[in-house]
mmCIF file of C-alpha atoms in Angstrom:
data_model
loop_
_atom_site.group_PDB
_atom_site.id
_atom_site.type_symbol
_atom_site.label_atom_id
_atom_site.label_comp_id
_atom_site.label_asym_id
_atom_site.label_seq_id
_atom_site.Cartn_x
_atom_site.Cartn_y
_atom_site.Cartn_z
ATOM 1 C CA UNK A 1 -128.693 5.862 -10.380
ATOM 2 C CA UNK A 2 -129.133 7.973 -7.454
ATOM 3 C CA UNK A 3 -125.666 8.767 -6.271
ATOM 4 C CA UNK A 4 -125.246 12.285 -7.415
ATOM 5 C CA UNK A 5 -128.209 13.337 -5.539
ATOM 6 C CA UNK A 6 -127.259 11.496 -2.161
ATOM 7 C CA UNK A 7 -123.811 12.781 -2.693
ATOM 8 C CA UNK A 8 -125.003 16.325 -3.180
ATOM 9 C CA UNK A 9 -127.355 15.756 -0.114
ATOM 10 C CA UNK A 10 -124.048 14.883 1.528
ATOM 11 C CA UNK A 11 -122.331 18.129 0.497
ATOM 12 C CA UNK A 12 -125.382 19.883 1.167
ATOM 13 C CA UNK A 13 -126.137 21.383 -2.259
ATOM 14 C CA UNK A 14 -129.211 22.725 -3.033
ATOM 15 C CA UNK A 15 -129.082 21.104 -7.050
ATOM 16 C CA UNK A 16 -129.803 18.073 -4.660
ATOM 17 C CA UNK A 17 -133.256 19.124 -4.351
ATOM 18 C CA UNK A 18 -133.724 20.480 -8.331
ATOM 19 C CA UNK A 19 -132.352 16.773 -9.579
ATOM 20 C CA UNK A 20 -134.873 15.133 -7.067
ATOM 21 C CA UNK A 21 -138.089 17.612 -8.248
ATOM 22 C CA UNK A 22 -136.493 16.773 -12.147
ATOM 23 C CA UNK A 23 -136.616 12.957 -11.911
ATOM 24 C CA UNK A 24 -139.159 12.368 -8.646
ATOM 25 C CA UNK A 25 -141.662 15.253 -8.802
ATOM 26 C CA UNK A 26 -144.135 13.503 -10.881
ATOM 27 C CA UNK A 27 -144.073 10.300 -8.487
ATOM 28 C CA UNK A 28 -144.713 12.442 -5.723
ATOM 29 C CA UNK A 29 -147.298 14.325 -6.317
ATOM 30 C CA UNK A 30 -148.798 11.190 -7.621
ATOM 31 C CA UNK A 31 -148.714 9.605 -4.393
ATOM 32 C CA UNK A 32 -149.539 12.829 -2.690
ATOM 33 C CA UNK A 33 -152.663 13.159 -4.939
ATOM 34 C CA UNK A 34 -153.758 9.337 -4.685
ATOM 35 C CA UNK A 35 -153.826 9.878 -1.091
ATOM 36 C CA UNK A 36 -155.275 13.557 -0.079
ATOM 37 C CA UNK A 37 -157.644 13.314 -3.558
ATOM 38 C CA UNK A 38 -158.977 17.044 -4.100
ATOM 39 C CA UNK A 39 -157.158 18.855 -1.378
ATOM 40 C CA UNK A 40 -154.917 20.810 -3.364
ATOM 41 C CA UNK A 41 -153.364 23.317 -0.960
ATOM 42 C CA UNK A 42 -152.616 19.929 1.217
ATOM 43 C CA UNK A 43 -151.095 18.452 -1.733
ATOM 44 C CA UNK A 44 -148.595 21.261 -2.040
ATOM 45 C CA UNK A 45 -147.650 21.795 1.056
ATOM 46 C CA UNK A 46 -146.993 17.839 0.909
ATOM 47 C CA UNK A 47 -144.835 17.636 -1.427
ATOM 48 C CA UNK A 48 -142.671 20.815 0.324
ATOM 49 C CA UNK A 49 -142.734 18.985 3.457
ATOM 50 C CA UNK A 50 -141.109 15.907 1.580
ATOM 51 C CA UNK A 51 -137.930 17.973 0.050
ATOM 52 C CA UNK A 52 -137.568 19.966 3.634
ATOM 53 C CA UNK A 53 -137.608 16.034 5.313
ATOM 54 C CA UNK A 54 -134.902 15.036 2.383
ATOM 55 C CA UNK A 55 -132.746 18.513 2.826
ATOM 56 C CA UNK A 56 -133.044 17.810 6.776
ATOM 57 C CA UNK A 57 -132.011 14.419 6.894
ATOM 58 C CA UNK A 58 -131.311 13.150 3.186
ATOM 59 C CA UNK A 59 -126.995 13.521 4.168
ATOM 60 C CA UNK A 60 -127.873 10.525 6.825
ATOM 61 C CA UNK A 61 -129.491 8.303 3.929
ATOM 62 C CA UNK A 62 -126.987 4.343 2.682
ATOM 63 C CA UNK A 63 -127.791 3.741 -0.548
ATOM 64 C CA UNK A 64 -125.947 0.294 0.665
ATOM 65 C CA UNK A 65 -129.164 -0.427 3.029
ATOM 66 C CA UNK A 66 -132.302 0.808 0.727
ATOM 67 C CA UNK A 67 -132.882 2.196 -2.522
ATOM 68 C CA UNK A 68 -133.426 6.175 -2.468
ATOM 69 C CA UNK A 69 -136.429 5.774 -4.617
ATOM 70 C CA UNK A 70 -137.786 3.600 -2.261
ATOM 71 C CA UNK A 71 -136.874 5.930 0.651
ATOM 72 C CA UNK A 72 -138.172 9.342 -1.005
ATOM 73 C CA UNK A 73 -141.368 6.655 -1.498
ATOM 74 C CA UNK A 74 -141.858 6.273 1.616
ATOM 75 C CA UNK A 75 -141.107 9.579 3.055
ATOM 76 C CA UNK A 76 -144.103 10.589 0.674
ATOM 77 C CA UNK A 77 -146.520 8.296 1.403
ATOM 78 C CA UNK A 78 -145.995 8.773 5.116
ATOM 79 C CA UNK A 79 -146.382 12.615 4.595
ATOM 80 C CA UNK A 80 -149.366 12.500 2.607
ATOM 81 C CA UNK A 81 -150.762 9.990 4.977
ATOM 82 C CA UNK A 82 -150.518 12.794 8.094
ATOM 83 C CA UNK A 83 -151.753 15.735 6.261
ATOM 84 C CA UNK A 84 -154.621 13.119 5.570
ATOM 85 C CA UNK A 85 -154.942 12.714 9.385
ATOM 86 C CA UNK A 86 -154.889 16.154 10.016
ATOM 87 C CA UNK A 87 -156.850 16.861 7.560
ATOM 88 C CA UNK A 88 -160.133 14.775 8.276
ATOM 89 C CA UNK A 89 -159.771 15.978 11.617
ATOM 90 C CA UNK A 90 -160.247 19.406 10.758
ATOM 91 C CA UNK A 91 -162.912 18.948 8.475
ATOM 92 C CA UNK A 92 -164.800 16.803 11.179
ATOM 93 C CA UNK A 93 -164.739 19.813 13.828
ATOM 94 C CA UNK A 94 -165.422 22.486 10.897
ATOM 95 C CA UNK A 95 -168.657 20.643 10.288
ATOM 96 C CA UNK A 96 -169.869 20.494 14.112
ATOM 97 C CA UNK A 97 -168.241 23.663 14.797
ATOM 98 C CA UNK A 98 -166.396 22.779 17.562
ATOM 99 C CA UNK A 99 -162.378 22.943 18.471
ATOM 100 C CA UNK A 100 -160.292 19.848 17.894
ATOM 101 C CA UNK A 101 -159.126 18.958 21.711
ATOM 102 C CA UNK A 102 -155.970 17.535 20.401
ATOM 103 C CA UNK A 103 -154.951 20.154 18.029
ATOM 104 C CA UNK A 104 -153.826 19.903 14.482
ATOM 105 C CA UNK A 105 -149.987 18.279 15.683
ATOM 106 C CA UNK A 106 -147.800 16.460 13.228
ATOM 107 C CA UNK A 107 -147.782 12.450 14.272
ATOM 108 C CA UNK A 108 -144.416 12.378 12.169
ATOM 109 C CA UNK A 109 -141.410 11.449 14.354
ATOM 110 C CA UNK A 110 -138.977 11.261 11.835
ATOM 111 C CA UNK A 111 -136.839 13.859 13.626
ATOM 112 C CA UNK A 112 -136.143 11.246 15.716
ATOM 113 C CA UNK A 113 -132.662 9.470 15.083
ATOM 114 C CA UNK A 114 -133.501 6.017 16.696
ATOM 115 C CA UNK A 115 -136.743 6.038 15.006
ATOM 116 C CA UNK A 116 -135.266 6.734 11.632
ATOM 117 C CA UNK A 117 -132.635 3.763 11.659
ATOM 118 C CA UNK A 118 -135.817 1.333 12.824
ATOM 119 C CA UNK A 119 -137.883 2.876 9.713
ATOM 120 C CA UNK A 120 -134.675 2.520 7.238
ATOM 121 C CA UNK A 121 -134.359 -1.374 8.668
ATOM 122 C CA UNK A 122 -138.196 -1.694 7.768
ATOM 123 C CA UNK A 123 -137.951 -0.450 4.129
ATOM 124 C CA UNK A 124 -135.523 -2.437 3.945
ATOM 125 C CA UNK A 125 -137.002 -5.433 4.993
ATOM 126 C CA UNK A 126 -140.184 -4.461 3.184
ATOM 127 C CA UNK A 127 -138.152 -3.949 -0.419
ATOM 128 C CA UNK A 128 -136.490 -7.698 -0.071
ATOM 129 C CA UNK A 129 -139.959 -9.212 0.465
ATOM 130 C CA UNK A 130 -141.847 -7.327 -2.492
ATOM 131 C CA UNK A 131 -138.445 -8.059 -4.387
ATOM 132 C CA UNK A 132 -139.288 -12.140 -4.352
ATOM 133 C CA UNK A 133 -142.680 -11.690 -5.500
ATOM 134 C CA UNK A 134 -143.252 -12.307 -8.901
ATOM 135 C CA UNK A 135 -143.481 -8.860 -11.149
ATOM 136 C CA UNK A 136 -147.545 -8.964 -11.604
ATOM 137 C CA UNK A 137 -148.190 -10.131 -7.540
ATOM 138 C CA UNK A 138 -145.686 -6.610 -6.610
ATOM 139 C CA UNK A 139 -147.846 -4.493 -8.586
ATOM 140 C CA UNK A 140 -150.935 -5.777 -7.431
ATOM 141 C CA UNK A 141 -149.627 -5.267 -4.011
ATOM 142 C CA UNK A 142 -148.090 -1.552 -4.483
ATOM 143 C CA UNK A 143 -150.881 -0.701 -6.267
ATOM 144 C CA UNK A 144 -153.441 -1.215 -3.236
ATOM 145 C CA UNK A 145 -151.101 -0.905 0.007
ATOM 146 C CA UNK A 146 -148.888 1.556 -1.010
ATOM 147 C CA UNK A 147 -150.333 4.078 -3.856
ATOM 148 C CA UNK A 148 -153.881 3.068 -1.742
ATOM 149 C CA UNK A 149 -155.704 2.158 -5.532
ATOM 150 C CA UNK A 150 -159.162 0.863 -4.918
ATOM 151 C CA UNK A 151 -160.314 -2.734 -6.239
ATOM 152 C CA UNK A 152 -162.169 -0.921 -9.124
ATOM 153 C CA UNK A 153 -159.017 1.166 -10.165
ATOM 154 C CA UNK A 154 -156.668 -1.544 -10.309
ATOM 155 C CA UNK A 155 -158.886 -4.226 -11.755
ATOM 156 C CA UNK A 156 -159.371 -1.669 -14.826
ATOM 157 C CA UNK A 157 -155.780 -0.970 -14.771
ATOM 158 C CA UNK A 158 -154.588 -4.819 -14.766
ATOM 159 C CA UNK A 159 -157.094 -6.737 -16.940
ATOM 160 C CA UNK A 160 -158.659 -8.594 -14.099
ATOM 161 C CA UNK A 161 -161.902 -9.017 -12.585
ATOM 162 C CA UNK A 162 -162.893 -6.868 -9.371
ATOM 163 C CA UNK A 163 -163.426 -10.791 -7.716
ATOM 164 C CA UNK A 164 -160.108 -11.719 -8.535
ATOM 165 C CA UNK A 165 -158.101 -8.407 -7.485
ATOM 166 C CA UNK A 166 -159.855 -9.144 -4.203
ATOM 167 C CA UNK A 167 -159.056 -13.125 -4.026
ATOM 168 C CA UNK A 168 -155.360 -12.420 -5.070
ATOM 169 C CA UNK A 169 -154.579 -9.545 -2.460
ATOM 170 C CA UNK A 170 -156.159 -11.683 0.261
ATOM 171 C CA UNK A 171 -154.202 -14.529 -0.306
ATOM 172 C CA UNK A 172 -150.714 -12.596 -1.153
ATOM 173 C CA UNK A 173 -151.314 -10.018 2.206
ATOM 174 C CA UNK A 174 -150.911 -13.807 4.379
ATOM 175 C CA UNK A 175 -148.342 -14.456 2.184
ATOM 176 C CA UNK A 176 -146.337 -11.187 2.901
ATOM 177 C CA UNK A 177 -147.260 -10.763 6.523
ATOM 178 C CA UNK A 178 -145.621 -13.727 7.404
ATOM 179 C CA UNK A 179 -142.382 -13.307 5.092
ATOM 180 C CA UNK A 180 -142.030 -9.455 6.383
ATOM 181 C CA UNK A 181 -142.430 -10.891 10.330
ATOM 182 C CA UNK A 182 -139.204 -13.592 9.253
ATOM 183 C CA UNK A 183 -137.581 -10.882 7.523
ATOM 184 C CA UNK A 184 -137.955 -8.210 10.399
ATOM 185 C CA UNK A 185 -136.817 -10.906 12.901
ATOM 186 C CA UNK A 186 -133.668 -11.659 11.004
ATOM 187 C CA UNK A 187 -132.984 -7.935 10.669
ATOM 188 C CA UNK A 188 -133.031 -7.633 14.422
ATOM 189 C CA UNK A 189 -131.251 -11.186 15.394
ATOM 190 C CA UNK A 190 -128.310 -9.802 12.944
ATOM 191 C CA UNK A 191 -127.881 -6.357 14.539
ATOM 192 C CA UNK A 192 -127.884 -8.154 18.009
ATOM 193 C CA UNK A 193 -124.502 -10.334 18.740
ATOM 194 C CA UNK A 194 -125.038 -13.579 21.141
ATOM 195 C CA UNK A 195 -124.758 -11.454 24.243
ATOM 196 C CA UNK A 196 -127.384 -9.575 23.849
ATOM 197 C CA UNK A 197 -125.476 -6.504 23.343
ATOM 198 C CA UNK A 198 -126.416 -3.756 20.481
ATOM 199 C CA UNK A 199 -122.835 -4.126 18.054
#
């Protein structure tokens, strides 16, 4: 579905970026807004941050290894999550009126090329895992992990009990943990040949 916008990415056009606002936009900024709540300027500046990380390193992305949904997903999510950090920690030293020691400096290393391949291996890892789990057990499980719903929100949202959105997600966060750990390993055991050596 998403091959004209990778391929534009590729040819660095900047329709790229209006087709992703057209069909993604809405995601985004839902994401965005589930995670920084009320901090509108934060939320913006989010969600600019996300199309300058897709511009900057979108022509890089295999639609062959991940989805590009899931990719611009995750690119949000981990945005939102650092303007969250920074965030807090600003409004922490605002309130005692003193200067954060460590600055306001963005955690996101992204920029770097080894660490990008690693985080593409993950998603892809992560989206076979959520892919064998039955349709109602993934949307329990994106709905609290990755769009960070409370109990409350996604017990009113399912039909279910606040008791037994709590029972299910303990038992299916085991269940994951240990099938993203076997899928991770394999992931690494197939990019490594028998000597040891990096193909």
């Amino acid at each position: 579905m998403d091959e004209d916008i990778v391929k534009l990415l590729q040819e660095r056009d900047q329709k790229s970026i209006e087709l992703i606002a057209e069909r993604y936009e809405r995601l985004l900024r839902y994401i965005a807004v589930t995670i920084l709540r009320d901090r509108q300027t934060e939320v913006e500046e989010c969600i600019n941050d996300v199309y300058m990380k897709v511009w900057t390193h979108g022509a890089a992305f295999d639609l062959e290894k991940a989805s590009f949904r899931t990719w611009l997903k995750a690119i949000t999510r981990n945005t939102a999550l650092n303007y969250l950090r920074k965030a807090v920690r600003r409004e922490a030293f605002e309130e005692t009126g003193e200067e954060d020691p460590l600055g306001s400096g963005d955690m996101d290393d992204s920029g770097n090329p080894e660490r990008r391949m690693i985080f593409q291996e993950e998603v892809q890892a992560l989206e076979r895992v959520l892919n064998d789990l039955k349709k109602k057990d993934r949307e329990l499980v994106l709905r609290r992990f990755y769009y960070l719903q409370s109990t409350r929100q996604i017990a009113e949202a399912m039909g279910m009990s606040e008791n037994a959105v709590d029972s299910k997600l303990s038992r299916l966060k085991k269940k994951l943990r240990k099938r993203y750990e076997r899928e991770s390993r394999r992931q690494i055991s197939s990019a490594v040949p028998e000597d040891g050596n990096r193909r």
